[in-house]
Short mmCIF file of C-alpha atoms and ligand atoms in Angstrom, two decimals:
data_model
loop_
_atom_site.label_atom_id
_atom_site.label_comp_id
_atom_site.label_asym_id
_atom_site.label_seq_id
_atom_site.Cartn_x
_atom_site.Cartn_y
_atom_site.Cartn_z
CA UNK D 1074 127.53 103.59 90.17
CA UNK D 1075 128.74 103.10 86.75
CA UNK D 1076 129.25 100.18 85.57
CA UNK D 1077 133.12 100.57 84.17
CA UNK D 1078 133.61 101.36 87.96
CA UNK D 1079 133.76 97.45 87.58
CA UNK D 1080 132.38 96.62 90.92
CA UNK D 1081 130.54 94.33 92.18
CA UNK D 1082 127.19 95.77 92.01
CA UNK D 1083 125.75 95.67 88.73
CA UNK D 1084 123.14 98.53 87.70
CA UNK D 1085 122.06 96.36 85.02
CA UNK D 1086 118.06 97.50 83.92
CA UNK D 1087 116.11 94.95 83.59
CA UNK D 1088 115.38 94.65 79.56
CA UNK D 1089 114.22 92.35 77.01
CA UNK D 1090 116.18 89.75 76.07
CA UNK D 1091 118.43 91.38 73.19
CA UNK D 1092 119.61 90.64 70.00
CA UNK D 1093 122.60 93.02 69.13
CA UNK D 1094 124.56 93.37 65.89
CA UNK D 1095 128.13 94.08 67.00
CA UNK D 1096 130.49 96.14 64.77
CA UNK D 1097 128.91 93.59 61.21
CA UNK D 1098 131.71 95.56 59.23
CA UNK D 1099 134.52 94.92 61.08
CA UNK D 1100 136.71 93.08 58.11
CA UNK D 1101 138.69 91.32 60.62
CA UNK D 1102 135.72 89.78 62.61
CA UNK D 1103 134.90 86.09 63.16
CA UNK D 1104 131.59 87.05 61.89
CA UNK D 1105 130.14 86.80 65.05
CA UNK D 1106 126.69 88.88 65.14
CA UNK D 1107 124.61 88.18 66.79
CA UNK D 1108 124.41 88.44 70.76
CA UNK D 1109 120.98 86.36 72.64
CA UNK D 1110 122.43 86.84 76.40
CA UNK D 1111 119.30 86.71 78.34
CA UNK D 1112 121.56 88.28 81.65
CA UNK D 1113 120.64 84.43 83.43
CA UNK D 1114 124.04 84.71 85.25
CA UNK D 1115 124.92 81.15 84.70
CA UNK D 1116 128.66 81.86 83.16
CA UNK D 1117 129.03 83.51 86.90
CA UNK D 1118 129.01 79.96 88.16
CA UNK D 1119 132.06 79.25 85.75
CA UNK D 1120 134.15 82.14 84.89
CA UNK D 1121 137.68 81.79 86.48
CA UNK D 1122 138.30 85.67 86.15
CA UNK D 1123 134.69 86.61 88.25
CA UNK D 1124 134.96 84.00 90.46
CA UNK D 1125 138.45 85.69 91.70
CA UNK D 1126 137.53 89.01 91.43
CA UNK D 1127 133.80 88.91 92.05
CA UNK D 1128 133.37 92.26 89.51
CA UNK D 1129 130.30 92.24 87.52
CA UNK D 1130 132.92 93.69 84.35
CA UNK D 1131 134.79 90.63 84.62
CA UNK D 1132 132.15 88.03 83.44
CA UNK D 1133 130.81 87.60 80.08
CA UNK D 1134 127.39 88.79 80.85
CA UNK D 1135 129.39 92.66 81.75
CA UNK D 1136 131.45 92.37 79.21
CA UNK D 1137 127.84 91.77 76.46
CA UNK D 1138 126.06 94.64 78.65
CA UNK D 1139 129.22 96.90 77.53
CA UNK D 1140 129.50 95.93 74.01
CA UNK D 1141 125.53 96.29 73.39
CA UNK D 1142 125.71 99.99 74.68
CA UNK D 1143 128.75 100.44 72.37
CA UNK D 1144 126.63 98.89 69.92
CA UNK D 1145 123.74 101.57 70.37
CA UNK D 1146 125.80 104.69 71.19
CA UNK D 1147 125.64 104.88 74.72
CA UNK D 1148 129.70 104.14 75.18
CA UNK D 1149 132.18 104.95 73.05
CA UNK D 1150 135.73 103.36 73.10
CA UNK D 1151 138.48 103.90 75.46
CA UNK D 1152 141.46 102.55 77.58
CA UNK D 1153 139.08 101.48 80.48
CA UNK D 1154 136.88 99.32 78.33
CA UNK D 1155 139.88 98.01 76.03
CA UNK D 1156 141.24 96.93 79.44
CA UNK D 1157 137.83 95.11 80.74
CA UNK D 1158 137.29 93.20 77.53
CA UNK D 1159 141.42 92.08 78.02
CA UNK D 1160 140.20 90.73 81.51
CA UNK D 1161 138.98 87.45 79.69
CA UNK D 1162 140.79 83.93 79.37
CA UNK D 1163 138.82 83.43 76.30
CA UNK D 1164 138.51 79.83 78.17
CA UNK D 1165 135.32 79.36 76.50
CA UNK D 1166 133.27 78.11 79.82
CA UNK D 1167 131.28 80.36 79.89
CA UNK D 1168 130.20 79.51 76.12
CA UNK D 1169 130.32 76.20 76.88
CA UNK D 1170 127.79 76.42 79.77
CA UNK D 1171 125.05 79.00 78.05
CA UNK D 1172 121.87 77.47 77.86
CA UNK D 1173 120.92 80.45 75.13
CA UNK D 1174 124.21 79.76 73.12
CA UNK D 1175 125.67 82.56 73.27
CA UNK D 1176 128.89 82.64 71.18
CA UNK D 1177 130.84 84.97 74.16
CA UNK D 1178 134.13 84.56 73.34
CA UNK D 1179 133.72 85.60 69.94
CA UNK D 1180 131.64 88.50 71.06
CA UNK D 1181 134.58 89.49 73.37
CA UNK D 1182 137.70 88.85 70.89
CA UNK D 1183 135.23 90.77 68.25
CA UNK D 1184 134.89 94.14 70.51
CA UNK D 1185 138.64 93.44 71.31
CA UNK D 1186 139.50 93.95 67.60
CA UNK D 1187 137.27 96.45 67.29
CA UNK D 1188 138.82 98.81 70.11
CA UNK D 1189 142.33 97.78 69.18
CA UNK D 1190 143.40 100.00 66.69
CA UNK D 1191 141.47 103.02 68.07
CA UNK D 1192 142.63 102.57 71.39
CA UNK D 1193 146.87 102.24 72.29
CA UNK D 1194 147.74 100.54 74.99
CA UNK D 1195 150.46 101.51 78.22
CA UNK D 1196 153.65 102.33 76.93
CA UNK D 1197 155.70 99.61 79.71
CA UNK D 1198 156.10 96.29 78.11
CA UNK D 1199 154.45 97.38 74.55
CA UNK D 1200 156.71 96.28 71.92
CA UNK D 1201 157.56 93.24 73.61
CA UNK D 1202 153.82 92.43 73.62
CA UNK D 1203 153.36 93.16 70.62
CA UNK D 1204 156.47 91.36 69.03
CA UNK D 1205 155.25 88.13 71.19
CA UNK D 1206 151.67 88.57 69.48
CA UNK D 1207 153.27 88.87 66.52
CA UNK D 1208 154.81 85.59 66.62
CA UNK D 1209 157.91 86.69 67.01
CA UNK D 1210 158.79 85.15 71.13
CA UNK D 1211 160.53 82.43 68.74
CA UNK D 1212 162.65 84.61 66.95
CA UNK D 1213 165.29 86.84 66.84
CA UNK D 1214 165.37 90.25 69.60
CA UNK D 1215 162.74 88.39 72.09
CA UNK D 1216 164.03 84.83 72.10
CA UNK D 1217 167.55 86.34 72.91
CA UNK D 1218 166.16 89.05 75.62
CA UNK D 1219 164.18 85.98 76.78
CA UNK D 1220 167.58 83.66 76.82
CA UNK D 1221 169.54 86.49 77.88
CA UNK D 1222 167.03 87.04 81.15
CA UNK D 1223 167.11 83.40 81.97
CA UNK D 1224 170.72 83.81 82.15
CA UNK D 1225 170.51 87.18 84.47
CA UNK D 1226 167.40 86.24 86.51
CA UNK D 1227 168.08 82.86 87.23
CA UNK D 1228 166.51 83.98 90.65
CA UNK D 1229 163.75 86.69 91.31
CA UNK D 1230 165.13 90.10 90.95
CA UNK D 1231 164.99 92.72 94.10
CA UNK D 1232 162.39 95.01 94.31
CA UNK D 1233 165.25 97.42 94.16
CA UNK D 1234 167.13 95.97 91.06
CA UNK D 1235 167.08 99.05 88.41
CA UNK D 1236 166.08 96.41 86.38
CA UNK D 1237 162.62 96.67 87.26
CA UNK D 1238 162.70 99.41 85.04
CA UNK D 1239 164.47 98.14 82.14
CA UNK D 1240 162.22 95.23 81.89
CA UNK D 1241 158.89 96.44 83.80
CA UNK D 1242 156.87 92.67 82.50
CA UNK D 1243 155.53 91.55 85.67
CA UNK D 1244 155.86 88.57 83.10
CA UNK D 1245 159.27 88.43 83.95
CA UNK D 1246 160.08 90.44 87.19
CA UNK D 1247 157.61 89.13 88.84
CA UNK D 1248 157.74 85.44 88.39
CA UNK D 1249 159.78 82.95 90.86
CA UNK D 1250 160.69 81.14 87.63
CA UNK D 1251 161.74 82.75 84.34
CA UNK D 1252 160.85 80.01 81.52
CA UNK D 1253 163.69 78.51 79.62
CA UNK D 1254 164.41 79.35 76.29
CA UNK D 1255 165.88 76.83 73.91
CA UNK D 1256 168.84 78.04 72.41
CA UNK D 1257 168.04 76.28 69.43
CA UNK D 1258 164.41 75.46 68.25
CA UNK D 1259 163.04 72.58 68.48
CA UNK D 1260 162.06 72.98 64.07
CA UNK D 1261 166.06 73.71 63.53
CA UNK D 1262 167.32 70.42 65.54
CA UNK D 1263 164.45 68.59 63.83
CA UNK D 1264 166.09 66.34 60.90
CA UNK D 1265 163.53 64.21 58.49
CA UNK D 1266 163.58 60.92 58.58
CA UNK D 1267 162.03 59.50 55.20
CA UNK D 1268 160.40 55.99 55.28
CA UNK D 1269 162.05 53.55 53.04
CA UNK D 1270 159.70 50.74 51.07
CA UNK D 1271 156.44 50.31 53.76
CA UNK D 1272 155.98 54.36 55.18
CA UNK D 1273 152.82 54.21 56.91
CA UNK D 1274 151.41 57.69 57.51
CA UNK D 1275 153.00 60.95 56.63
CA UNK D 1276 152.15 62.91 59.59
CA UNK D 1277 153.04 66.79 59.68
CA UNK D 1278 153.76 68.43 62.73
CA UNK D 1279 152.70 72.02 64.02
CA UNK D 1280 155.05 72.41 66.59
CA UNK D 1281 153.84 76.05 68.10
CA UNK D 1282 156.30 78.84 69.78
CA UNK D 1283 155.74 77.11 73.46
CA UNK D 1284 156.91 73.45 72.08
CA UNK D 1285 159.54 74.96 69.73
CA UNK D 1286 161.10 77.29 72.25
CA UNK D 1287 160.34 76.48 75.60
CA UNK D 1288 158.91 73.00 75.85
CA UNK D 1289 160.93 71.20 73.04
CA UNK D 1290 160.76 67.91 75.55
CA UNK D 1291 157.12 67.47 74.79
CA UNK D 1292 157.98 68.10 70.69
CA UNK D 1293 160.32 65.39 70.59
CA UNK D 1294 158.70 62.52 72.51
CA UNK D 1295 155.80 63.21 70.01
CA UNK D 1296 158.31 62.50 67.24
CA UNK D 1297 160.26 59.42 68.70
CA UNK D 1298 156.86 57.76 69.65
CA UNK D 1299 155.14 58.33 65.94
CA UNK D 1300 158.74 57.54 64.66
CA UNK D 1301 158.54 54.15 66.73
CA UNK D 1302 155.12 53.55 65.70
CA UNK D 1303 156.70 53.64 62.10
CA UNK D 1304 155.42 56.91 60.70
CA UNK D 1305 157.51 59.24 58.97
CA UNK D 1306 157.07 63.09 60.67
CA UNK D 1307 157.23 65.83 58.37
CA UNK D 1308 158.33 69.68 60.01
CA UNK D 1309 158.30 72.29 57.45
CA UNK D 1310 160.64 74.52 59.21
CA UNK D 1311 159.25 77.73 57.69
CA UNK D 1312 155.61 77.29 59.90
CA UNK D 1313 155.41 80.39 62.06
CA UNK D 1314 153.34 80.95 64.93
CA UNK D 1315 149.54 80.20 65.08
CA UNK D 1316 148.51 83.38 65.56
CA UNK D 1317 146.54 82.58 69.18
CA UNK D 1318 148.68 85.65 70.78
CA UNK D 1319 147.38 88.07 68.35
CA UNK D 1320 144.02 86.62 67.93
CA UNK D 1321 143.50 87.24 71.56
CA UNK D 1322 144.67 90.81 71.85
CA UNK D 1323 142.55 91.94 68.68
CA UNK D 1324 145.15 92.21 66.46
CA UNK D 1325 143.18 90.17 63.15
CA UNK D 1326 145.22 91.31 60.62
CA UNK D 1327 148.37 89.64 62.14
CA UNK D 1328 146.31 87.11 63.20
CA UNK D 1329 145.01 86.14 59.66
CA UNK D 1330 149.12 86.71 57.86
CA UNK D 1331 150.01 84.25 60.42
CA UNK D 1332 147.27 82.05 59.66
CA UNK D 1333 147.92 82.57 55.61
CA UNK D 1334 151.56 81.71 55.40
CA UNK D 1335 150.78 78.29 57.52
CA UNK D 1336 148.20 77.43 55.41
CA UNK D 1337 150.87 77.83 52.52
CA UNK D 1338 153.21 76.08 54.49
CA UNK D 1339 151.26 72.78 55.20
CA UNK D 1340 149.40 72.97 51.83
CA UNK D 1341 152.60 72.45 49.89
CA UNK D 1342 153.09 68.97 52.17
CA UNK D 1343 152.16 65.56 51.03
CA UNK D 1344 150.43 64.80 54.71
CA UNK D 1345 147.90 62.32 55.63
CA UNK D 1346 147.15 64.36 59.15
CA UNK D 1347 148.21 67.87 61.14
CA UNK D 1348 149.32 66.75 64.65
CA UNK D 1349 150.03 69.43 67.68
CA UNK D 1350 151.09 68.45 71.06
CA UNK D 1351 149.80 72.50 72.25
CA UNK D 1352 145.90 72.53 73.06
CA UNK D 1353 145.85 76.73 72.12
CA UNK D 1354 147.62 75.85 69.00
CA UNK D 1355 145.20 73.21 67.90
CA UNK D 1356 141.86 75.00 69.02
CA UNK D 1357 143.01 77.88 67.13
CA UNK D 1358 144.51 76.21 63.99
CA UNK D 1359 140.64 74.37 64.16
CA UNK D 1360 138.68 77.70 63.76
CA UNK D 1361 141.24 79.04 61.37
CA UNK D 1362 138.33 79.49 58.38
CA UNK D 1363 136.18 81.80 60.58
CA UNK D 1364 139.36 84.37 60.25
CA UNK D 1365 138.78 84.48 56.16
CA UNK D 1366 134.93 84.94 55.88
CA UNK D 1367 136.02 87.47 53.34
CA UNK D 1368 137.88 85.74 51.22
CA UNK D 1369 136.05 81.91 49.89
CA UNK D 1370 139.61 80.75 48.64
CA UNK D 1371 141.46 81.21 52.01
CA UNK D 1372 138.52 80.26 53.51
CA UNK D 1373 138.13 76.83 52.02
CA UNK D 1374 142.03 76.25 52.57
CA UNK D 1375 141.95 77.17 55.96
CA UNK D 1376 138.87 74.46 56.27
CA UNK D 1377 140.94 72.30 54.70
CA UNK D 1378 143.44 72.55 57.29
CA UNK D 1379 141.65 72.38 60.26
CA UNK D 1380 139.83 69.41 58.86
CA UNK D 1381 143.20 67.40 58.80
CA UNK D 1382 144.18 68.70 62.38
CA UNK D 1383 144.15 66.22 65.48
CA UNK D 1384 145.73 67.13 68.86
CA UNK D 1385 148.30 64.37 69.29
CA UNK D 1386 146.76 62.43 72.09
CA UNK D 1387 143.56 62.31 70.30
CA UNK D 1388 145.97 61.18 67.28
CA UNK D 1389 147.44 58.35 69.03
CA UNK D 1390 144.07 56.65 70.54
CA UNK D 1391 141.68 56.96 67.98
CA UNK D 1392 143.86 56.69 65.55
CA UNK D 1393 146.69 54.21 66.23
CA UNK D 1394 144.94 52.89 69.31
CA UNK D 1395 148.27 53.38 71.13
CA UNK D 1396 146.37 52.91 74.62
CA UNK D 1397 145.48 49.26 73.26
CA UNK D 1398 148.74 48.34 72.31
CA UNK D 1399 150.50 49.54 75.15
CA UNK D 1400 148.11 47.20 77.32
CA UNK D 1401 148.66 44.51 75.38
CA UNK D 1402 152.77 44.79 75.68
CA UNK D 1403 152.82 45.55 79.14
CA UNK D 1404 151.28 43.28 81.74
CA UNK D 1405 148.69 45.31 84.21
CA UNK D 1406 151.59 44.71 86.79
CA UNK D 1407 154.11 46.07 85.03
CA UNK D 1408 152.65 49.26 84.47
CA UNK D 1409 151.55 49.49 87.75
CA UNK D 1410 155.05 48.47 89.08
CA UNK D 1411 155.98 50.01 92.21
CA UNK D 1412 156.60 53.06 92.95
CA UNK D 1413 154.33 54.17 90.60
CA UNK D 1414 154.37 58.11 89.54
CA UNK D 1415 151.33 59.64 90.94
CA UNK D 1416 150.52 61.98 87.95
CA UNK D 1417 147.21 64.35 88.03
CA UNK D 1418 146.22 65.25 84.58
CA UNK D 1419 144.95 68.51 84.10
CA UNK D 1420 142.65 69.19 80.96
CA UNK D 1421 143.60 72.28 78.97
CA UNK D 1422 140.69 74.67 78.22
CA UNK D 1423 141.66 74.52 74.73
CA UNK D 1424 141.99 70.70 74.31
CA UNK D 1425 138.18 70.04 76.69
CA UNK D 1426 136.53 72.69 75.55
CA UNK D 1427 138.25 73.96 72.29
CA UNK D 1428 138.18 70.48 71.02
CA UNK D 1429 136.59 68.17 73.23
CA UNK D 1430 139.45 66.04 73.82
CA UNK D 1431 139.47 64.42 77.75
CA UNK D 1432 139.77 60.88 76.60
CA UNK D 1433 142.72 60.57 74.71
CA UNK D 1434 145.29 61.49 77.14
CA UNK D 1435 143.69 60.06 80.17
CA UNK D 1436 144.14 56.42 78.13
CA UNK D 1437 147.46 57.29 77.37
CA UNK D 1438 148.49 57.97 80.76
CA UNK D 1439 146.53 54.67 82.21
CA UNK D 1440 148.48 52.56 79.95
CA UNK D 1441 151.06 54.28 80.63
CA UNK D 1442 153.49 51.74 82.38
CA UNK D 1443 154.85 53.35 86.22
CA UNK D 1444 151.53 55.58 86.27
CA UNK D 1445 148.85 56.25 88.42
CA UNK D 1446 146.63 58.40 87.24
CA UNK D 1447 144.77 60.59 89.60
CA UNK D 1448 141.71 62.77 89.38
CA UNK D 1449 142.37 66.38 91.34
CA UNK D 1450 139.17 68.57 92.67
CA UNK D 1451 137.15 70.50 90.38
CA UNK D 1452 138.38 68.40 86.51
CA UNK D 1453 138.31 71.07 84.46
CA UNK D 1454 138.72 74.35 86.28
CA UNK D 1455 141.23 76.74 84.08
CA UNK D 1456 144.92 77.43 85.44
CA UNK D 1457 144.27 80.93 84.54
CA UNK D 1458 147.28 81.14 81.52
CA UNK D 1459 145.15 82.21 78.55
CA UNK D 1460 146.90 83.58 76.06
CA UNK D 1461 148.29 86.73 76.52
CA UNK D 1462 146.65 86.63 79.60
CA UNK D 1463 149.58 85.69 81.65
CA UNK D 1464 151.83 88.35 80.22
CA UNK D 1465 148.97 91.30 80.83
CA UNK D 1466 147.23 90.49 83.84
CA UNK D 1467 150.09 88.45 85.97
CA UNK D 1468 148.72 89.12 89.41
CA UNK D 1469 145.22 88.07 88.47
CA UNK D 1470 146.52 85.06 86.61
CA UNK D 1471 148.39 84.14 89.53
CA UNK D 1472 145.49 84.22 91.66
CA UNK D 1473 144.27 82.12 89.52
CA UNK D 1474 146.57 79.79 89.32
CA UNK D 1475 146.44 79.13 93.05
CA UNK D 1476 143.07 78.18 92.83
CA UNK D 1477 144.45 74.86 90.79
CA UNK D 1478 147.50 74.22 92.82
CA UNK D 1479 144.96 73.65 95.81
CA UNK D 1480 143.23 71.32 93.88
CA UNK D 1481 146.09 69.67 92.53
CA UNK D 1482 147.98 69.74 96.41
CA UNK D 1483 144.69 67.38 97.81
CA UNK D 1484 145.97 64.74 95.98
CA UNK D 1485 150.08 65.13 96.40
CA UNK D 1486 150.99 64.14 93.04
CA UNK D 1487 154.47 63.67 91.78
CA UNK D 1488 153.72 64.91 88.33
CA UNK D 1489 151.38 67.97 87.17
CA UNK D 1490 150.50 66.55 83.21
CA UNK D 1491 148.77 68.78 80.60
CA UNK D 1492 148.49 69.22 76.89
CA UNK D 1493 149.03 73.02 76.65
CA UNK D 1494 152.48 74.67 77.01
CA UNK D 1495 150.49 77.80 78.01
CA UNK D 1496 149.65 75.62 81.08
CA UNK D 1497 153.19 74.05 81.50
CA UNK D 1498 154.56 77.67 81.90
CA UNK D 1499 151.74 77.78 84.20
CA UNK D 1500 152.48 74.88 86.11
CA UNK D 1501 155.85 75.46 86.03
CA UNK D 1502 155.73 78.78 87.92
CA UNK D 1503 152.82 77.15 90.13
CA UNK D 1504 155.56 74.46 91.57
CA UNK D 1505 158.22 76.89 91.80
CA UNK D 1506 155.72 79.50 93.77
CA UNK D 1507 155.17 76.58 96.59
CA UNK D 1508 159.15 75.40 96.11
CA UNK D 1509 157.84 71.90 95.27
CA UNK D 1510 160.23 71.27 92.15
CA UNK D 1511 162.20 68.93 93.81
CA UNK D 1512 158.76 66.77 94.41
CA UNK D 1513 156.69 67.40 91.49
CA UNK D 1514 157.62 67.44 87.69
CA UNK D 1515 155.71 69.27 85.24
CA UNK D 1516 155.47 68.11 81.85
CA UNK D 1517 153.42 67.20 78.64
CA UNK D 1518 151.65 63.54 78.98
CA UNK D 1519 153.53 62.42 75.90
CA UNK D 1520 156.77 63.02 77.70
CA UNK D 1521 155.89 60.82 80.65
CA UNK D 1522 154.81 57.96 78.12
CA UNK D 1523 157.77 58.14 75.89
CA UNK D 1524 160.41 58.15 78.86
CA UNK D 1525 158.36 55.07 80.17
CA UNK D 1526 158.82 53.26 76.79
CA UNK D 1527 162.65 54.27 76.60
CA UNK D 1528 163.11 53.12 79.56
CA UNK D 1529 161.88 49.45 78.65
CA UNK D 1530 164.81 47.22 78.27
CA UNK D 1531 163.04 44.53 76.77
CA UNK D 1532 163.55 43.72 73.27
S1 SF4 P 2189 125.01 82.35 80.58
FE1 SF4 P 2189 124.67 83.20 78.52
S2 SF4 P 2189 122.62 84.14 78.56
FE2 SF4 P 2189 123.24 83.80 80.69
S3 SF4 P 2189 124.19 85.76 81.34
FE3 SF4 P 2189 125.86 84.43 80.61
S4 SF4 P 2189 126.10 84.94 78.42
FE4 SF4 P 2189 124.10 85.77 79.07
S1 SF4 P 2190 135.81 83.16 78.24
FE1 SF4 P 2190 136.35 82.41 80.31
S2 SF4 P 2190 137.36 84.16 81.34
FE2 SF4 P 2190 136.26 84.99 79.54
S3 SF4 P 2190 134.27 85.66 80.32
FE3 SF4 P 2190 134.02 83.54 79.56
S4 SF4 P 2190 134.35 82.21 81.35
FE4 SF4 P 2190 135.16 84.27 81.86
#
């Protein structure tokens, strides 16, 4: 049985542990060379796409055993193992759980670039995918398809609708929710408000395509609550996308012009720290130097960046200690008031993982007045969005995703909270899926927080 059969049997023979040099001229690598997988089996135990499909291709230990016989000659390219190395989150757990450190995910996105200009992917869906991984969801023909859809498919189209064929996405056609598109970006409502006499901080802002388009909510309770606090936000309205979309898919080169003209962008700011309210943003803005190992002046810019970066919760508490001074302003019976939301926070792969932030927002949500915060089943399992994930492997990703909305259901929350918009579109189409929007909101922690301080009457 071969093993791109992808079933469950593995015909794995047993070897020595290997050390294997993947593709070490590949110009738009993360450097990544070498691979120590010892075949122990321990990212089984934590892989969200294996643990759903139980196929030996769709764990990182397959996906090494693939890329090593590229490696020596015994594979070559093609379609069918483009498509198993796509089957990945890139959620990290199953780097994060190695006991021989191996750097998977890098491995992975590393054979990804190095089959995706030799290999061309199914014509249905293609430029759209591309243009998203481009950065270009924000902008221009896919933010008005996207607005325009909302407007058509308000509800799920018919099997029969002939526009199954004009817009084959599963992304969209087969969702119960199509996301909602801002008709104008969050960066082009955004006015500056400069400081006059005692500025504190000059904090700059990397909004990211899911808070500028989609989740714009999430953008501006950041602003109004670091405006409150007496900061002055800075938006250069000329940032583009991260480049997360096209990192994922292989795609460097985009990946690293994205990654260039926000480096321009932020270097010609005055700023004292880079905030993002989207975990996938910030992980990726945070390894941002690994995409310019060529090129020392890039590379030390990009550094530079990521060195200034904080996701906004982390920000807030070990920064500003906002927890702290929410405690001291409201009374523990105040912020426990009755009926308190019951809120279940969900942690991001790209904020626990990609950054190690599970602290921050927890704090924020316990001082958080008209909160309880709960703890759902399994703290940490993935949602299943990753990426482009969602747009190229919907079913699976929806399989996924049910996994978490059982853990989430054991405690009937009223709120579904999470740092990632990848995981609010998630969410979104999670609550929708089970018809619970009229009994649970899904939204970005800040949100909750800031509504709970507007709220406050008192002086
Ligand atoms: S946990 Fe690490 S060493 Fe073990 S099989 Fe997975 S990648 Fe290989
Ligand atoms: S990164 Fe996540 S989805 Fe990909 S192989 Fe590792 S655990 Fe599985």
């Amino acid at each position: 049985m071969c093993l791109l059969d992808g079933q469950t049997y593995f015909p794995y023979v047993a070897c020595e542990p290997s050390i294997v040099h993947v593709q070490s001229d590949n110009p738009g690598s993360y450097g990544m060379k070498l691979n120590k997988c010892i075949r122990c089996g321990q990212c089984m135990s934590v892989c969200p796409v294996y643990q759903t499909t139980f196929h030996e291709t769709d764990v990182a230990r397959g996906k090494l055993a693939l890329l090593e016989a590229v490696e020596r000659g015994a594979l070559k390219s093609s379609a069918r193992l483009k498509e198993i190395l796509s089957r990945c989150l890139l959620c990290g757990a199953c780097a994060d759980i190695c006991a021989s450190q191996v750097q998977t995910t890098r491995l992975i996105q590393q054979g990804r670039h190095s089959i995706f200009e030799s290999v061309s992917v199914a014509p249905p869906g293609r430029l759209l995918i591309k243009s998203i991984r481009a950065g270009n969801l924000p902008g221009k023909a896919v933010l008005k398809g996207g607005a325009l859809l909302q407007a058509l498919l308000c509800r799920k189209i018919p099997e029969t609708s002939g526009l199954h064929l004009r817009f084959p996405l599963s992304f969209f056609t087969d969702r119960a929710t199509i996301p909602g598109v801002a008709w104008t970006p969050f960066t082009k409502a955004f006015h500056r408000e400069e400081k006059k006499g005692n500025e504190k901080l000059r904090i700059g802002f990397f909004v990211g395509c899911g808070a500028n388009y989609l989740f714009t909510e999430a953008a501006w309770a950041l602003v109004r609550i670091l405006r409150l606090a007496g900061h002055t936000v800075i938006v250069p309205e000329d940032q583009v996308c991260c480049g997360l979309p096209a990192y994922v898919a292989g795609d460097t080169e985009t990946a690293r012009d994205l990654a260039r003209k926000n480096i321009e962008v932020f270097d010609s700011q005055k700023l004292d720290v880079i905030v993002t309210v989207c975990a996938s943003c910030g992980s990726h803005l945070m390894k941002l130097g690994t995409l310019f190992e060529d090129d020392p002046a890039f590379h030390d810019r990009a550094d530079r960046l990521a060195a200034r970066h904080m996701d906004a919760t982390a920000f807030l508490v070990e920064k500003l200690h906002f927890d702290e001074h929410l405690k001291n302003y409201y009374s523990s019976a105040e912020r426990s008031a009755p009926p308190p939301v019951r809120v279940v926070y969900h942690d991001p792969c790209h904020l626990r993982i990609g950054q190690g932030v599970t602290e921050p927002p927890r704090k924020l949500l316990e001082a958080t007045p008209g909160v309880k915060l709960l703890e759902a089943p399994h703290p940490g399992r993935c949602c299943g969005h990753g990426g482009d994930f969602n747009l190229t492997h919907f079913d699976l990703s929806m399989k996924i995703l049910e996994r978490r909305m059982k853990d989430f259901q054991a405690v009937e929350p009223n709120a579904i909270v999470t740092g990632c918009t990848g995981c609010l579109l998630q969410f979104t189409e999670g609550v929708s899926r089970h018809g619970l929007e009229e009994k649970i909101k899904v939204c970005h922690p800040l949100v909750l927080l800031e509504s709970a301080i507007a709220a406050d009457s008192s002086p």
